[in-house]
Amino acid sequence: MEFTNEEVQNIIGAFKALNVKPKADTPDDFAKWMADFTASMDAFPVKEELTSSHATASNASGHIHVTLPHELRISVFSGDSKSEASYELWRYEVACLQQGSYPHDQVSRAIRRSLREAGWITMRLGPTASIIEILSKLDSVYSNVDFKKTLLADFYSARQKDNEDIAAWS
């Protein structure tokens, strides 16, 4: 396989941007370095597997394949009425991701990335806030208001019954 000068420069530029210098004395050294590097990143799972289609006569041992996951995407939610997606639709997409087999940190990252102005609300929860905390906070601000109005109406219309004492009624 041959690389163009532009491809080589792009690879070197990527290593410089990541501030890493790979060990590449041999193909096996580079493969091991790449596996160790991606494992240390925690965002890129490393999967080792023996594939006969990639095995060569000079190297019959297994090759290390690095699987880079795609970033999860959720519709953008800004919190205003002109938002790209309504809160109910956005919340449904989040629920679908939670039902999937995606890692917690990827779902959390996708949620944070999908929020625009609504992100200011969750920002106050801090960077370590759980998905449940984030959704609870957003639900309190953007969820269906009918339930809250009904609850408030019930509160204002509550009356003590004739046979109830004050401790039981409160």
mmCIF file of C-alpha atoms in Angstrom:
data_model
loop_
_atom_site.group_PDB
_atom_site.id
_atom_site.type_symbol
_atom_site.label_atom_id
_atom_site.label_comp_id
_atom_site.label_asym_id
_atom_site.label_seq_id
_atom_site.Cartn_x
_atom_site.Cartn_y
_atom_site.Cartn_z
ATOM 1 C CA MET A 1 0.000 0.000 0.000
ATOM 2 C CA GLU A 2 1.353 3.397 -0.935
ATOM 3 C CA PHE A 3 0.495 6.696 0.727
ATOM 4 C CA THR A 4 0.533 10.031 -1.028
ATOM 5 C CA ASN A 5 2.591 12.854 0.459
ATOM 6 C CA GLU A 6 -0.643 14.562 1.493
ATOM 7 C CA GLU A 7 -1.843 11.448 3.345
ATOM 8 C CA VAL A 8 1.504 11.122 5.135
ATOM 9 C CA GLN A 9 1.378 14.798 6.133
ATOM 10 C CA ASN A 10 -2.214 14.375 7.390
ATOM 11 C CA ILE A 11 -1.175 11.411 9.543
ATOM 12 C CA ILE A 12 1.809 13.314 10.945
ATOM 13 C CA GLY A 13 -0.423 16.336 11.573
ATOM 14 C CA ALA A 14 -2.912 14.172 13.456
ATOM 15 C CA PHE A 15 -0.164 12.780 15.701
ATOM 16 C CA LYS A 16 1.099 16.311 16.363
ATOM 17 C CA ALA A 17 -2.422 17.513 17.172
ATOM 18 C CA LEU A 18 -2.800 14.643 19.640
ATOM 19 C CA ASN A 19 0.654 15.458 21.022
ATOM 20 C CA VAL A 20 1.837 11.850 20.670
ATOM 21 C CA LYS A 21 4.795 10.193 19.027
ATOM 22 C CA PRO A 22 4.024 6.599 18.061
ATOM 23 C CA LYS A 23 6.485 3.750 18.379
ATOM 24 C CA ALA A 24 6.754 2.455 14.825
ATOM 25 C CA ASP A 25 9.993 0.466 14.610
ATOM 26 C CA THR A 26 8.073 -2.527 13.227
ATOM 27 C CA PRO A 27 4.459 -3.079 12.153
ATOM 28 C CA ASP A 28 3.886 -5.144 15.312
ATOM 29 C CA ASP A 29 5.336 -2.379 17.515
ATOM 30 C CA PHE A 30 3.052 0.165 15.876
ATOM 31 C CA ALA A 31 -0.010 -2.095 16.238
ATOM 32 C CA LYS A 32 0.755 -2.632 19.940
ATOM 33 C CA TRP A 33 1.363 1.091 20.466
ATOM 34 C CA MET A 34 -1.924 1.917 18.726
ATOM 35 C CA ALA A 35 -3.816 -0.598 20.870
ATOM 36 C CA ASP A 36 -2.263 0.779 24.072
ATOM 37 C CA PHE A 37 -2.921 4.364 23.000
ATOM 38 C CA THR A 38 -6.577 3.820 22.150
ATOM 39 C CA ALA A 39 -7.145 1.800 25.327
ATOM 40 C CA SER A 40 -5.719 4.687 27.345
ATOM 41 C CA MET A 41 -8.160 7.074 25.677
ATOM 42 C CA ASP A 42 -11.161 5.133 27.131
ATOM 43 C CA ALA A 43 -13.319 6.482 24.322
ATOM 44 C CA PHE A 44 -12.089 4.009 21.754
ATOM 45 C CA PRO A 45 -12.543 0.338 22.632
ATOM 46 C CA VAL A 46 -9.888 -2.019 21.321
ATOM 47 C CA LYS A 47 -10.872 -5.389 19.951
ATOM 48 C CA GLU A 48 -8.251 -8.052 19.272
ATOM 49 C CA GLU A 49 -9.175 -10.739 16.814
ATOM 50 C CA LEU A 50 -7.356 -13.194 14.600
ATOM 51 C CA THR A 51 -8.339 -12.756 11.001
ATOM 52 C CA SER A 52 -6.904 -15.141 8.462
ATOM 53 C CA SER A 53 -7.753 -12.771 5.626
ATOM 54 C CA HIS A 54 -5.306 -10.230 7.058
ATOM 55 C CA ALA A 55 -2.652 -12.720 8.157
ATOM 56 C CA THR A 56 0.423 -12.833 5.974
ATOM 57 C CA ALA A 57 3.137 -15.423 5.563
ATOM 58 C CA SER A 58 5.627 -13.157 7.305
ATOM 59 C CA ASN A 59 3.263 -12.501 10.204
ATOM 60 C CA ALA A 60 0.945 -15.381 10.997
ATOM 61 C CA SER A 61 0.107 -14.023 14.451
ATOM 62 C CA GLY A 62 -3.161 -12.144 14.976
ATOM 63 C CA HIS A 63 -3.537 -8.531 13.985
ATOM 64 C CA ILE A 64 -4.953 -5.953 16.333
ATOM 65 C CA HIS A 65 -7.963 -4.150 14.920
ATOM 66 C CA VAL A 66 -9.072 -0.894 16.446
ATOM 67 C CA THR A 67 -12.804 -0.308 16.346
ATOM 68 C CA LEU A 68 -13.703 3.362 16.463
ATOM 69 C CA PRO A 69 -17.342 3.849 17.456
ATOM 70 C CA HIS A 70 -19.519 6.400 15.734
ATOM 71 C CA GLU A 71 -20.662 9.319 17.805
ATOM 72 C CA LEU A 72 -24.270 9.093 18.932
ATOM 73 C CA ARG A 73 -26.481 11.852 17.607
ATOM 74 C CA ILE A 74 -29.685 13.291 19.003
ATOM 75 C CA SER A 75 -31.814 16.012 17.436
ATOM 76 C CA VAL A 76 -30.823 19.488 18.537
ATOM 77 C CA PHE A 77 -32.950 20.947 21.339
ATOM 78 C CA SER A 78 -32.557 24.600 22.225
ATOM 79 C CA GLY A 79 -35.503 25.111 24.545
ATOM 80 C CA ASP A 80 -37.403 27.722 22.577
ATOM 81 C CA SER A 81 -40.592 27.259 20.608
ATOM 82 C CA LYS A 82 -38.703 27.572 17.322
ATOM 83 C CA SER A 83 -36.389 24.729 18.306
ATOM 84 C CA GLU A 84 -35.260 22.177 15.770
ATOM 85 C CA ALA A 85 -37.063 19.503 17.803
ATOM 86 C CA SER A 86 -39.766 19.695 20.442
ATOM 87 C CA TYR A 87 -38.876 18.611 23.957
ATOM 88 C CA GLU A 88 -41.156 15.582 23.692
ATOM 89 C CA LEU A 89 -39.412 14.398 20.504
ATOM 90 C CA TRP A 90 -35.960 15.065 21.949
ATOM 91 C CA ARG A 91 -36.886 13.226 25.165
ATOM 92 C CA TYR A 92 -38.139 10.253 23.104
ATOM 93 C CA GLU A 93 -34.816 10.041 21.253
ATOM 94 C CA VAL A 94 -32.954 10.075 24.568
ATOM 95 C CA ALA A 95 -35.206 7.307 25.921
ATOM 96 C CA CYS A 96 -34.478 5.212 22.826
ATOM 97 C CA LEU A 97 -30.730 5.645 23.346
ATOM 98 C CA GLN A 98 -31.089 4.662 26.991
ATOM 99 C CA GLN A 99 -32.860 1.459 25.933
ATOM 100 C CA GLY A 100 -29.984 0.625 23.582
ATOM 101 C CA SER A 101 -26.725 -0.979 24.587
ATOM 102 C CA TYR A 102 -24.734 2.238 24.424
ATOM 103 C CA PRO A 103 -22.254 3.134 27.159
ATOM 104 C CA HIS A 104 -23.476 5.661 29.714
ATOM 105 C CA ASP A 105 -20.734 8.165 28.883
ATOM 106 C CA GLN A 106 -21.582 8.151 25.159
ATOM 107 C CA VAL A 107 -25.280 8.785 25.845
ATOM 108 C CA SER A 108 -24.379 11.543 28.293
ATOM 109 C CA ARG A 109 -22.024 13.144 25.770
ATOM 110 C CA ALA A 110 -24.708 12.953 23.047
ATOM 111 C CA ILE A 111 -27.247 14.612 25.349
ATOM 112 C CA ARG A 112 -24.886 17.451 26.238
ATOM 113 C CA ARG A 113 -23.913 17.959 22.588
ATOM 114 C CA SER A 114 -27.555 18.130 21.467
ATOM 115 C CA LEU A 115 -28.477 20.924 23.875
ATOM 116 C CA ARG A 116 -28.098 24.509 22.745
ATOM 117 C CA GLU A 117 -29.542 27.245 24.959
ATOM 118 C CA ALA A 118 -31.099 24.550 27.158
ATOM 119 C CA GLY A 119 -27.540 23.492 27.936
ATOM 120 C CA TRP A 120 -27.193 26.503 30.230
ATOM 121 C CA ILE A 121 -29.672 24.839 32.575
ATOM 122 C CA THR A 122 -27.773 21.562 32.718
ATOM 123 C CA MET A 123 -24.412 23.308 32.932
ATOM 124 C CA ARG A 124 -25.209 24.310 36.500
ATOM 125 C CA LEU A 125 -25.448 20.625 37.419
ATOM 126 C CA GLY A 126 -21.743 20.231 36.680
ATOM 127 C CA PRO A 127 -19.750 17.981 34.351
ATOM 128 C CA THR A 128 -20.259 14.868 36.470
ATOM 129 C CA ALA A 129 -24.062 15.038 36.499
ATOM 130 C CA SER A 130 -25.732 11.739 35.668
ATOM 131 C CA ILE A 131 -28.192 11.263 32.837
ATOM 132 C CA ILE A 132 -31.005 10.944 35.379
ATOM 133 C CA GLU A 133 -30.058 14.275 36.994
ATOM 134 C CA ILE A 134 -29.871 16.006 33.615
ATOM 135 C CA LEU A 135 -33.228 14.638 32.456
ATOM 136 C CA SER A 136 -34.885 15.406 35.781
ATOM 137 C CA LYS A 137 -33.745 19.025 35.589
ATOM 138 C CA LEU A 138 -34.855 19.389 31.963
ATOM 139 C CA ASP A 139 -38.191 17.686 32.731
ATOM 140 C CA SER A 140 -38.843 20.213 35.505
ATOM 141 C CA VAL A 141 -38.379 23.061 33.033
ATOM 142 C CA TYR A 142 -39.628 21.761 29.674
ATOM 143 C CA SER A 143 -41.977 18.838 30.310
ATOM 144 C CA ASN A 144 -45.719 18.979 29.778
ATOM 145 C CA VAL A 145 -47.171 21.748 31.933
ATOM 146 C CA ASP A 146 -50.710 20.323 32.163
ATOM 147 C CA PHE A 147 -49.718 18.002 35.010
ATOM 148 C CA LYS A 148 -48.176 20.882 36.960
ATOM 149 C CA LYS A 149 -51.286 23.028 36.480
ATOM 150 C CA THR A 150 -53.513 20.185 37.674
ATOM 151 C CA LEU A 151 -51.315 19.635 40.706
ATOM 152 C CA LEU A 152 -51.402 23.325 41.582
ATOM 153 C CA ALA A 153 -55.191 23.432 41.141
ATOM 154 C CA ASP A 154 -55.565 20.434 43.463
ATOM 155 C CA PHE A 155 -53.379 22.177 46.030
ATOM 156 C CA TYR A 156 -55.438 25.381 45.970
ATOM 157 C CA SER A 157 -58.753 23.526 46.107
ATOM 158 C CA ALA A 158 -57.761 21.263 49.013
ATOM 159 C CA ARG A 159 -60.115 21.568 52.003
ATOM 160 C CA GLN A 160 -60.071 19.984 55.415
ATOM 161 C CA LYS A 161 -62.983 17.604 55.987
ATOM 162 C CA ASP A 162 -65.235 18.061 59.006
ATOM 163 C CA ASN A 163 -64.090 14.815 60.661
ATOM 164 C CA GLU A 164 -60.319 15.352 59.983
ATOM 165 C CA ASP A 165 -57.989 16.816 62.559
ATOM 166 C CA ILE A 166 -55.347 19.276 61.414
ATOM 167 C CA ALA A 167 -52.441 16.786 61.690
ATOM 168 C CA ALA A 168 -54.178 14.208 59.465
ATOM 169 C CA TRP A 169 -55.210 16.810 56.903
ATOM 170 C CA SER A 170 -51.757 18.348 56.541
#
